[in-house]
Structures are given as structure tokens and as C-alpha cells.
Amino acid sequence: TREFNTETPCNTCSSCLGKSSGPCQNPTNKVCYDYFPTTKTCPPGTEDCSKSTVVKAMSVLGNMAGPVGDGNCHACFGKSSGPCHYKWSNGINVCFDFTPGTKRCPSGTSPCKPQACEVSPWTKWTKCSKSCGGGMQTRYRKVVNPPSDGGMKCPALEETQKCNNYECRGECMDCKKGTSGPCQYKSGRCTDYRKSRKGKRKRCPKYSKECPVQDC
């Protein structure tokens, strides 16, 4: 059983401005909206993220998705916060909330542009930690572009799964050169079990003995 990242966000665009959410997004100011009631039609001036050619547009990406961001500007001056900002000539960035009751920024301010975290493809699985008896293997990915302005946060960068879950077999350790197997003759020659019907206990050939189980 694989153990994957389970922080899968709800059905919304991945980088919505402020506290807005929904499957439809205004491409200019990044504000998100719901479909029209009882339909899957987006309001005029918005785009359906699920139909975007860019896969990262939707946050419903299974283990490719990170937690939904807060949609607020970053590097805000002092205790100011919100999805809208005004940058003074001296470089100070003051942030503001939407105009009460709306999804519009106050006059004289502009909306920030949330960007979702982007990660690289998974690496190949590492070698299993055990050759039998149940081991673990891992794969990794790295951050290509970190999130900004409250966009979708980065997902898990490491993933594990179980491997080689079959029971360890007693391979003989001091076999005669060129032979191997779980059964051994007095001469030192090793061999495999006799063929047996499915479900029947495996047995060594006549005149040979089964070697003890070795640690994996």
C-alpha cells in the first residue's frame, strides 16, 4: 500500500485572490467564483480552471496538490495584510482587504497575483530497503517555483511505498560454486525446491535439506 500525500484541496482553482474560491477565475485579477447555481457555467469574464490547458490551474491534483494558499499578498508592511496592495515610491508595500461586501480592491490599490507552487516530476523509486520480508522504498521531487502571493502551497516532496512483501526464503550461504537455492546436498551443491501443486508446501528434493532462513 502506498503512503501518499493526502492534503488534497477542494474543487477550486489553485491560486485564488484573497479568500475567494471556486472553479472559475478572472484571469486578470485572479479572483475566483462559483458556477451559476445548478449549472457548470462560469460567470462572464471568468475561465473554468478545470478546462485550462495548464494542469496546475486546478488544485484537484491528487498527490500533486498542496494545501490551498490564503490568496494574500506577501511582504506586506507592518501588520497590513490582504489581497490588494499599494507600493509607495520608497518601496514600502502596504496591503489591504477587499472593499467590504465585494471582491474588488479599494480605489488606488491593485490586486496581487497569486502563483501556485510548481514541482518537478517524481524521481524513480529507490532500491527496496529489504530483499524480502517487507521493505520500503522512496521517491522524491523538488520545488521548481515556490508559491507567491498566497498561491497553492507546495505538496509533499517525498513519498514512500512498501516493497518486496513476500516471505523470506532460506537461501543457502555456503553453496558449491555455480549453484544456489534453499536446499543443499551433503556434497555442498545447492538447488531449488521440487515443483509442487499450487497451495502445497514446498519441499526439497530427496537427499537434500532445507537451509535455515537468513535475515534479509
PDB file of C-alpha atoms in Angstrom:
ATOM      1  CA  THR A   1       0.000   0.000   0.000  1.00  0.00           C
ATOM      2  CA  ARG A   2       1.462   3.324  -0.978  1.00  0.00           C
ATOM      3  CA  GLU A   3       1.533   6.164   1.523  1.00  0.00           C
ATOM      4  CA  PHE A   4       0.839   9.310  -0.443  1.00  0.00           C
ATOM      5  CA  ASN A   5       0.316  12.924   0.433  1.00  0.00           C
ATOM      6  CA  THR A   6      -3.347  13.252   1.470  1.00  0.00           C
ATOM      7  CA  GLU A   7      -3.602  17.031   1.649  1.00  0.00           C
ATOM      8  CA  THR A   8      -5.910  17.275  -1.355  1.00  0.00           C
ATOM      9  CA  PRO A   9      -7.729  20.609  -1.573  1.00  0.00           C
ATOM     10  CA  CYS A  10     -11.366  21.025  -2.554  1.00  0.00           C
ATOM     11  CA  ASN A  11     -12.662  21.675  -6.056  1.00  0.00           C
ATOM     12  CA  THR A  12     -11.293  25.151  -6.611  1.00  0.00           C
ATOM     13  CA  CYS A  13      -8.732  26.951  -8.733  1.00  0.00           C
ATOM     14  CA  SER A  14      -5.253  26.596  -7.292  1.00  0.00           C
ATOM     15  CA  SER A  15      -4.374  30.263  -6.753  1.00  0.00           C
ATOM     16  CA  CYS A  16      -7.351  32.441  -5.858  1.00  0.00           C
ATOM     17  CA  LEU A  17      -7.008  36.022  -4.691  1.00  0.00           C
ATOM     18  CA  GLY A  18      -7.908  36.754  -1.076  1.00  0.00           C
ATOM     19  CA  LYS A  19     -10.494  34.451   0.454  1.00  0.00           C
ATOM     20  CA  SER A  20     -12.274  33.927  -2.841  1.00  0.00           C
ATOM     21  CA  SER A  21     -12.681  30.337  -4.059  1.00  0.00           C
ATOM     22  CA  GLY A  22     -14.367  28.345  -6.780  1.00  0.00           C
ATOM     23  CA  PRO A  23     -13.750  26.624 -10.116  1.00  0.00           C
ATOM     24  CA  CYS A  24     -13.984  29.857 -12.152  1.00  0.00           C
ATOM     25  CA  GLN A  25     -11.303  32.529 -12.155  1.00  0.00           C
ATOM     26  CA  ASN A  26     -10.932  36.027 -13.539  1.00  0.00           C
ATOM     27  CA  PRO A  27      -7.592  35.803 -15.412  1.00  0.00           C
ATOM     28  CA  THR A  28      -6.865  39.480 -14.804  1.00  0.00           C
ATOM     29  CA  ASN A  29      -7.201  39.796 -11.033  1.00  0.00           C
ATOM     30  CA  LYS A  30      -7.164  36.081 -10.011  1.00  0.00           C
ATOM     31  CA  VAL A  31     -10.490  36.375  -8.129  1.00  0.00           C
ATOM     32  CA  CYS A  32     -12.389  33.065  -8.086  1.00  0.00           C
ATOM     33  CA  TYR A  33     -16.144  32.450  -8.320  1.00  0.00           C
ATOM     34  CA  ASP A  34     -18.602  29.564  -8.192  1.00  0.00           C
ATOM     35  CA  TYR A  35     -20.559  28.300 -11.181  1.00  0.00           C
ATOM     36  CA  PHE A  36     -24.010  29.754 -11.774  1.00  0.00           C
ATOM     37  CA  PRO A  37     -26.459  27.885  -9.472  1.00  0.00           C
ATOM     38  CA  THR A  38     -27.397  24.346 -10.669  1.00  0.00           C
ATOM     39  CA  THR A  39     -25.036  24.672 -13.669  1.00  0.00           C
ATOM     40  CA  LYS A  40     -21.399  24.235 -14.574  1.00  0.00           C
ATOM     41  CA  THR A  41     -21.280  27.575 -16.329  1.00  0.00           C
ATOM     42  CA  CYS A  42     -18.803  30.207 -15.212  1.00  0.00           C
ATOM     43  CA  PRO A  43     -19.807  33.875 -14.839  1.00  0.00           C
ATOM     44  CA  PRO A  44     -18.898  36.186 -17.760  1.00  0.00           C
ATOM     45  CA  GLY A  45     -15.277  37.315 -17.728  1.00  0.00           C
ATOM     46  CA  THR A  46     -14.027  34.217 -15.900  1.00  0.00           C
ATOM     47  CA  GLU A  47     -12.437  30.969 -17.047  1.00  0.00           C
ATOM     48  CA  ASP A  48     -13.199  27.422 -15.958  1.00  0.00           C
ATOM     49  CA  CYS A  49      -9.978  26.177 -14.322  1.00  0.00           C
ATOM     50  CA  SER A  50     -10.914  22.524 -14.928  1.00  0.00           C
ATOM     51  CA  LYS A  51     -10.783  23.174 -18.682  1.00  0.00           C
ATOM     52  CA  SER A  52      -7.469  25.022 -18.590  1.00  0.00           C
ATOM     53  CA  THR A  53      -4.654  23.649 -20.723  1.00  0.00           C
ATOM     54  CA  VAL A  54      -2.363  24.227 -17.751  1.00  0.00           C
ATOM     55  CA  VAL A  55      -2.762  21.254 -15.412  1.00  0.00           C
ATOM     56  CA  LYS A  56      -1.730  23.270 -12.335  1.00  0.00           C
ATOM     57  CA  ALA A  57      -4.781  25.534 -12.769  1.00  0.00           C
ATOM     58  CA  MET A  58      -6.934  23.241 -10.661  1.00  0.00           C
ATOM     59  CA  SER A  59      -5.944  22.305  -7.160  1.00  0.00           C
ATOM     60  CA  VAL A  60      -7.690  18.936  -7.534  1.00  0.00           C
ATOM     61  CA  LEU A  61      -4.469  17.177  -8.481  1.00  0.00           C
ATOM     62  CA  GLY A  62      -4.441  14.275  -6.032  1.00  0.00           C
ATOM     63  CA  ASN A  63      -0.942  13.815  -4.656  1.00  0.00           C
ATOM     64  CA  MET A  64       0.337  16.566  -6.975  1.00  0.00           C
ATOM     65  CA  ALA A  65      -1.561  19.183  -4.986  1.00  0.00           C
ATOM     66  CA  GLY A  66      -0.514  21.114  -1.928  1.00  0.00           C
ATOM     67  CA  PRO A  67      -2.701  22.903   0.619  1.00  0.00           C
ATOM     68  CA  VAL A  68      -4.644  25.855  -0.764  1.00  0.00           C
ATOM     69  CA  GLY A  69      -2.910  29.190  -0.092  1.00  0.00           C
ATOM     70  CA  ASP A  70      -4.562  32.140   1.621  1.00  0.00           C
ATOM     71  CA  GLY A  71      -4.554  34.326  -1.513  1.00  0.00           C
ATOM     72  CA  ASN A  72      -2.978  37.281   0.273  1.00  0.00           C
ATOM     73  CA  CYS A  73      -0.061  39.442  -0.840  1.00  0.00           C
ATOM     74  CA  HIS A  74       3.348  38.712   0.630  1.00  0.00           C
ATOM     75  CA  ALA A  75       5.972  41.107   2.021  1.00  0.00           C
ATOM     76  CA  CYS A  76       3.302  43.454   3.395  1.00  0.00           C
ATOM     77  CA  PHE A  77       4.421  46.400   5.522  1.00  0.00           C
ATOM     78  CA  GLY A  78       3.894  46.121   9.269  1.00  0.00           C
ATOM     79  CA  LYS A  79       0.664  44.374  10.229  1.00  0.00           C
ATOM     80  CA  SER A  80      -1.104  45.188   6.968  1.00  0.00           C
ATOM     81  CA  SER A  81      -2.487  42.193   5.061  1.00  0.00           C
ATOM     82  CA  GLY A  82      -4.890  41.326   2.295  1.00  0.00           C
ATOM     83  CA  PRO A  83      -5.147  40.501  -1.401  1.00  0.00           C
ATOM     84  CA  CYS A  84      -4.679  44.126  -2.555  1.00  0.00           C
ATOM     85  CA  HIS A  85      -1.635  46.345  -2.241  1.00  0.00           C
ATOM     86  CA  TYR A  86      -0.189  49.770  -2.874  1.00  0.00           C
ATOM     87  CA  LYS A  87       3.540  50.226  -3.323  1.00  0.00           C
ATOM     88  CA  TRP A  88       4.927  53.574  -2.222  1.00  0.00           C
ATOM     89  CA  SER A  89       7.803  55.251  -4.078  1.00  0.00           C
ATOM     90  CA  ASN A  90      10.151  54.316  -1.229  1.00  0.00           C
ATOM     91  CA  GLY A  91       9.391  50.615  -1.826  1.00  0.00           C
ATOM     92  CA  ILE A  92       7.069  50.096   1.145  1.00  0.00           C
ATOM     93  CA  ASN A  93       4.310  47.651   0.201  1.00  0.00           C
ATOM     94  CA  VAL A  94       1.068  48.287   2.125  1.00  0.00           C
ATOM     95  CA  CYS A  95      -1.676  45.647   1.825  1.00  0.00           C
ATOM     96  CA  PHE A  96      -5.467  45.987   2.045  1.00  0.00           C
ATOM     97  CA  ASP A  97      -8.537  43.773   2.143  1.00  0.00           C
ATOM     98  CA  PHE A  98     -11.295  43.845  -0.487  1.00  0.00           C
ATOM     99  CA  THR A  99     -13.831  46.657  -0.308  1.00  0.00           C
ATOM    100  CA  PRO A 100     -16.433  45.377   2.222  1.00  0.00           C
ATOM    101  CA  GLY A 101     -19.112  43.198   0.622  1.00  0.00           C
ATOM    102  CA  THR A 102     -17.234  42.903  -2.694  1.00  0.00           C
ATOM    103  CA  LYS A 103     -14.368  41.087  -4.357  1.00  0.00           C
ATOM    104  CA  ARG A 104     -12.873  44.353  -5.591  1.00  0.00           C
ATOM    105  CA  CYS A 105      -9.759  46.097  -4.379  1.00  0.00           C
ATOM    106  CA  PRO A 106     -10.085  49.577  -2.854  1.00  0.00           C
ATOM    107  CA  SER A 107      -9.584  52.521  -5.174  1.00  0.00           C
ATOM    108  CA  GLY A 108      -5.905  53.259  -5.777  1.00  0.00           C
ATOM    109  CA  THR A 109      -4.755  49.736  -4.978  1.00  0.00           C
ATOM    110  CA  SER A 110      -4.156  46.759  -7.244  1.00  0.00           C
ATOM    111  CA  PRO A 111      -4.688  43.026  -6.749  1.00  0.00           C
ATOM    112  CA  CYS A 112      -1.723  40.788  -6.088  1.00  0.00           C
ATOM    113  CA  LYS A 113      -1.122  37.847  -8.406  1.00  0.00           C
ATOM    114  CA  PRO A 114      -1.154  34.505  -6.584  1.00  0.00           C
ATOM    115  CA  GLN A 115       1.052  31.856  -8.186  1.00  0.00           C
ATOM    116  CA  ALA A 116       0.828  28.175  -7.272  1.00  0.00           C
ATOM    117  CA  CYS A 117       3.858  26.149  -6.264  1.00  0.00           C
ATOM    118  CA  GLU A 118       5.353  24.135  -9.116  1.00  0.00           C
ATOM    119  CA  VAL A 119       7.268  20.916  -8.516  1.00  0.00           C
ATOM    120  CA  SER A 120       9.391  18.651 -10.692  1.00  0.00           C
ATOM    121  CA  PRO A 121       8.307  15.150 -11.806  1.00  0.00           C
ATOM    122  CA  TRP A 122       8.932  12.311  -9.339  1.00  0.00           C
ATOM    123  CA  THR A 123      12.320  10.593  -9.395  1.00  0.00           C
ATOM    124  CA  LYS A 124      12.443   6.808  -9.814  1.00  0.00           C
ATOM    125  CA  TRP A 125      11.767   4.705  -6.732  1.00  0.00           C
ATOM    126  CA  THR A 126      14.858   3.981  -4.641  1.00  0.00           C
ATOM    127  CA  LYS A 127      16.074   0.425  -4.164  1.00  0.00           C
ATOM    128  CA  CYS A 128      13.911  -1.504  -1.695  1.00  0.00           C
ATOM    129  CA  SER A 129      15.345  -1.458   1.826  1.00  0.00           C
ATOM    130  CA  LYS A 130      14.895  -5.246   2.107  1.00  0.00           C
ATOM    131  CA  SER A 131      15.177  -8.041  -0.421  1.00  0.00           C
ATOM    132  CA  CYS A 132      12.281  -9.916   1.189  1.00  0.00           C
ATOM    133  CA  GLY A 133      10.020  -9.835   4.225  1.00  0.00           C
ATOM    134  CA  GLY A 134       8.648  -6.341   3.577  1.00  0.00           C
ATOM    135  CA  GLY A 135      10.748  -3.236   2.946  1.00  0.00           C
ATOM    136  CA  MET A 136      10.246   0.381   1.968  1.00  0.00           C
ATOM    137  CA  GLN A 137      11.295   2.494  -0.984  1.00  0.00           C
ATOM    138  CA  THR A 138      11.116   6.226  -1.563  1.00  0.00           C
ATOM    139  CA  ARG A 139      10.898   8.700  -4.414  1.00  0.00           C
ATOM    140  CA  TYR A 140      11.483  12.449  -4.401  1.00  0.00           C
ATOM    141  CA  ARG A 141      10.709  15.666  -6.253  1.00  0.00           C
ATOM    142  CA  LYS A 142      11.871  19.239  -5.787  1.00  0.00           C
ATOM    143  CA  VAL A 143      10.359  22.718  -5.895  1.00  0.00           C
ATOM    144  CA  VAL A 144      10.795  24.333  -9.317  1.00  0.00           C
ATOM    145  CA  ASN A 145       8.984  27.573  -8.482  1.00  0.00           C
ATOM    146  CA  PRO A 146       7.888  28.394  -4.920  1.00  0.00           C
ATOM    147  CA  PRO A 147       4.393  29.811  -4.317  1.00  0.00           C
ATOM    148  CA  SER A 148       3.917  33.557  -4.123  1.00  0.00           C
ATOM    149  CA  ASP A 149       1.192  35.981  -3.043  1.00  0.00           C
ATOM    150  CA  GLY A 150      -0.850  33.284  -1.320  1.00  0.00           C
ATOM    151  CA  GLY A 151      -0.883  30.747  -4.171  1.00  0.00           C
ATOM    152  CA  MET A 152      -1.248  26.989  -3.624  1.00  0.00           C
ATOM    153  CA  LYS A 153       1.420  25.767  -1.229  1.00  0.00           C
ATOM    154  CA  CYS A 154       3.917  23.070  -2.165  1.00  0.00           C
ATOM    155  CA  PRO A 155       2.826  19.422  -1.884  1.00  0.00           C
ATOM    156  CA  ALA A 156       4.840  16.648  -0.248  1.00  0.00           C
ATOM    157  CA  LEU A 157       8.292  16.300  -1.773  1.00  0.00           C
ATOM    158  CA  GLU A 158       8.844  12.749  -0.561  1.00  0.00           C
ATOM    159  CA  GLU A 159       6.694   9.643  -0.973  1.00  0.00           C
ATOM    160  CA  THR A 160       7.105   6.067   0.267  1.00  0.00           C
ATOM    161  CA  GLN A 161       5.628   2.695  -0.589  1.00  0.00           C
ATOM    162  CA  LYS A 162       6.013  -0.879   0.632  1.00  0.00           C
ATOM    163  CA  CYS A 163       8.001  -3.352  -1.460  1.00  0.00           C
ATOM    164  CA  ASN A 164       9.211  -6.981  -1.516  1.00  0.00           C
ATOM    165  CA  ASN A 165       6.430  -8.110   0.799  1.00  0.00           C
ATOM    166  CA  TYR A 166       6.907 -11.804   0.063  1.00  0.00           C
ATOM    167  CA  GLU A 167       8.212 -14.140   2.770  1.00  0.00           C
ATOM    168  CA  CYS A 168      11.962 -14.580   3.055  1.00  0.00           C
ATOM    169  CA  ARG A 169      13.244 -17.898   1.731  1.00  0.00           C
ATOM    170  CA  GLY A 170      16.157 -19.763   3.303  1.00  0.00           C
ATOM    171  CA  GLU A 171      18.857 -19.297   0.693  1.00  0.00           C
ATOM    172  CA  CYS A 172      21.880 -21.442   1.466  1.00  0.00           C
ATOM    173  CA  MET A 173      25.017 -19.433   2.180  1.00  0.00           C
ATOM    174  CA  ASP A 174      27.857 -21.924   1.516  1.00  0.00           C
ATOM    175  CA  CYS A 175      26.829 -23.474  -1.780  1.00  0.00           C
ATOM    176  CA  LYS A 176      29.220 -25.266  -4.108  1.00  0.00           C
ATOM    177  CA  LYS A 177      30.475 -22.862  -6.776  1.00  0.00           C
ATOM    178  CA  GLY A 178      27.955 -22.291  -9.552  1.00  0.00           C
ATOM    179  CA  THR A 179      24.934 -23.477  -7.549  1.00  0.00           C
ATOM    180  CA  SER A 180      22.344 -21.698  -5.392  1.00  0.00           C
ATOM    181  CA  GLY A 181      18.978 -22.278  -3.782  1.00  0.00           C
ATOM    182  CA  PRO A 182      17.198 -23.026  -0.497  1.00  0.00           C
ATOM    183  CA  CYS A 183      18.102 -26.741  -0.495  1.00  0.00           C
ATOM    184  CA  GLN A 184      21.553 -28.317  -0.171  1.00  0.00           C
ATOM    185  CA  TYR A 185      23.065 -31.778  -0.655  1.00  0.00           C
ATOM    186  CA  LYS A 186      25.869 -33.181   1.510  1.00  0.00           C
ATOM    187  CA  SER A 187      28.227 -32.513  -1.396  1.00  0.00           C
ATOM    188  CA  GLY A 188      27.574 -28.765  -0.951  1.00  0.00           C
ATOM    189  CA  ARG A 189      25.595 -28.428  -4.175  1.00  0.00           C
ATOM    190  CA  CYS A 190      22.508 -26.239  -3.754  1.00  0.00           C
ATOM    191  CA  THR A 191      19.238 -26.446  -5.628  1.00  0.00           C
ATOM    192  CA  ASP A 192      15.671 -25.165  -5.683  1.00  0.00           C
ATOM    193  CA  TYR A 193      12.553 -26.751  -4.194  1.00  0.00           C
ATOM    194  CA  ARG A 194      10.767 -29.517  -6.044  1.00  0.00           C
ATOM    195  CA  LYS A 195       7.875 -28.417  -8.187  1.00  0.00           C
ATOM    196  CA  SER A 196       4.654 -28.623  -6.197  1.00  0.00           C
ATOM    197  CA  ARG A 197       0.983 -28.043  -6.770  1.00  0.00           C
ATOM    198  CA  LYS A 198      -0.361 -24.597  -6.045  1.00  0.00           C
ATOM    199  CA  GLY A 199      -1.098 -24.194  -2.358  1.00  0.00           C
ATOM    200  CA  LYS A 200       1.077 -27.161  -1.328  1.00  0.00           C
ATOM    201  CA  ARG A 201       4.090 -26.689   0.954  1.00  0.00           C
ATOM    202  CA  LYS A 202       7.360 -26.530  -0.962  1.00  0.00           C
ATOM    203  CA  ARG A 203       9.769 -29.393  -0.263  1.00  0.00           C
ATOM    204  CA  CYS A 204      13.407 -30.002  -1.033  1.00  0.00           C
ATOM    205  CA  PRO A 205      14.447 -32.798  -3.401  1.00  0.00           C
ATOM    206  CA  LYS A 206      15.240 -36.220  -1.900  1.00  0.00           C
ATOM    207  CA  TYR A 207      18.585 -36.458  -0.053  1.00  0.00           C
ATOM    208  CA  SER A 208      18.828 -32.660   0.317  1.00  0.00           C
ATOM    209  CA  LYS A 209      17.984 -30.445   3.282  1.00  0.00           C
ATOM    210  CA  GLU A 210      16.379 -27.040   3.564  1.00  0.00           C
ATOM    211  CA  CYS A 211      18.747 -24.312   4.707  1.00  0.00           C
ATOM    212  CA  PRO A 212      17.691 -22.110   7.676  1.00  0.00           C
ATOM    213  CA  VAL A 213      16.026 -18.752   6.973  1.00  0.00           C
ATOM    214  CA  GLN A 214      18.583 -15.936   6.815  1.00  0.00           C
ATOM    215  CA  ASP A 215      17.947 -12.335   7.857  1.00  0.00           C
ATOM    216  CA  CYS A 216      17.027 -10.188   4.849  1.00  0.00           C
TER     217      CYS A 216
END
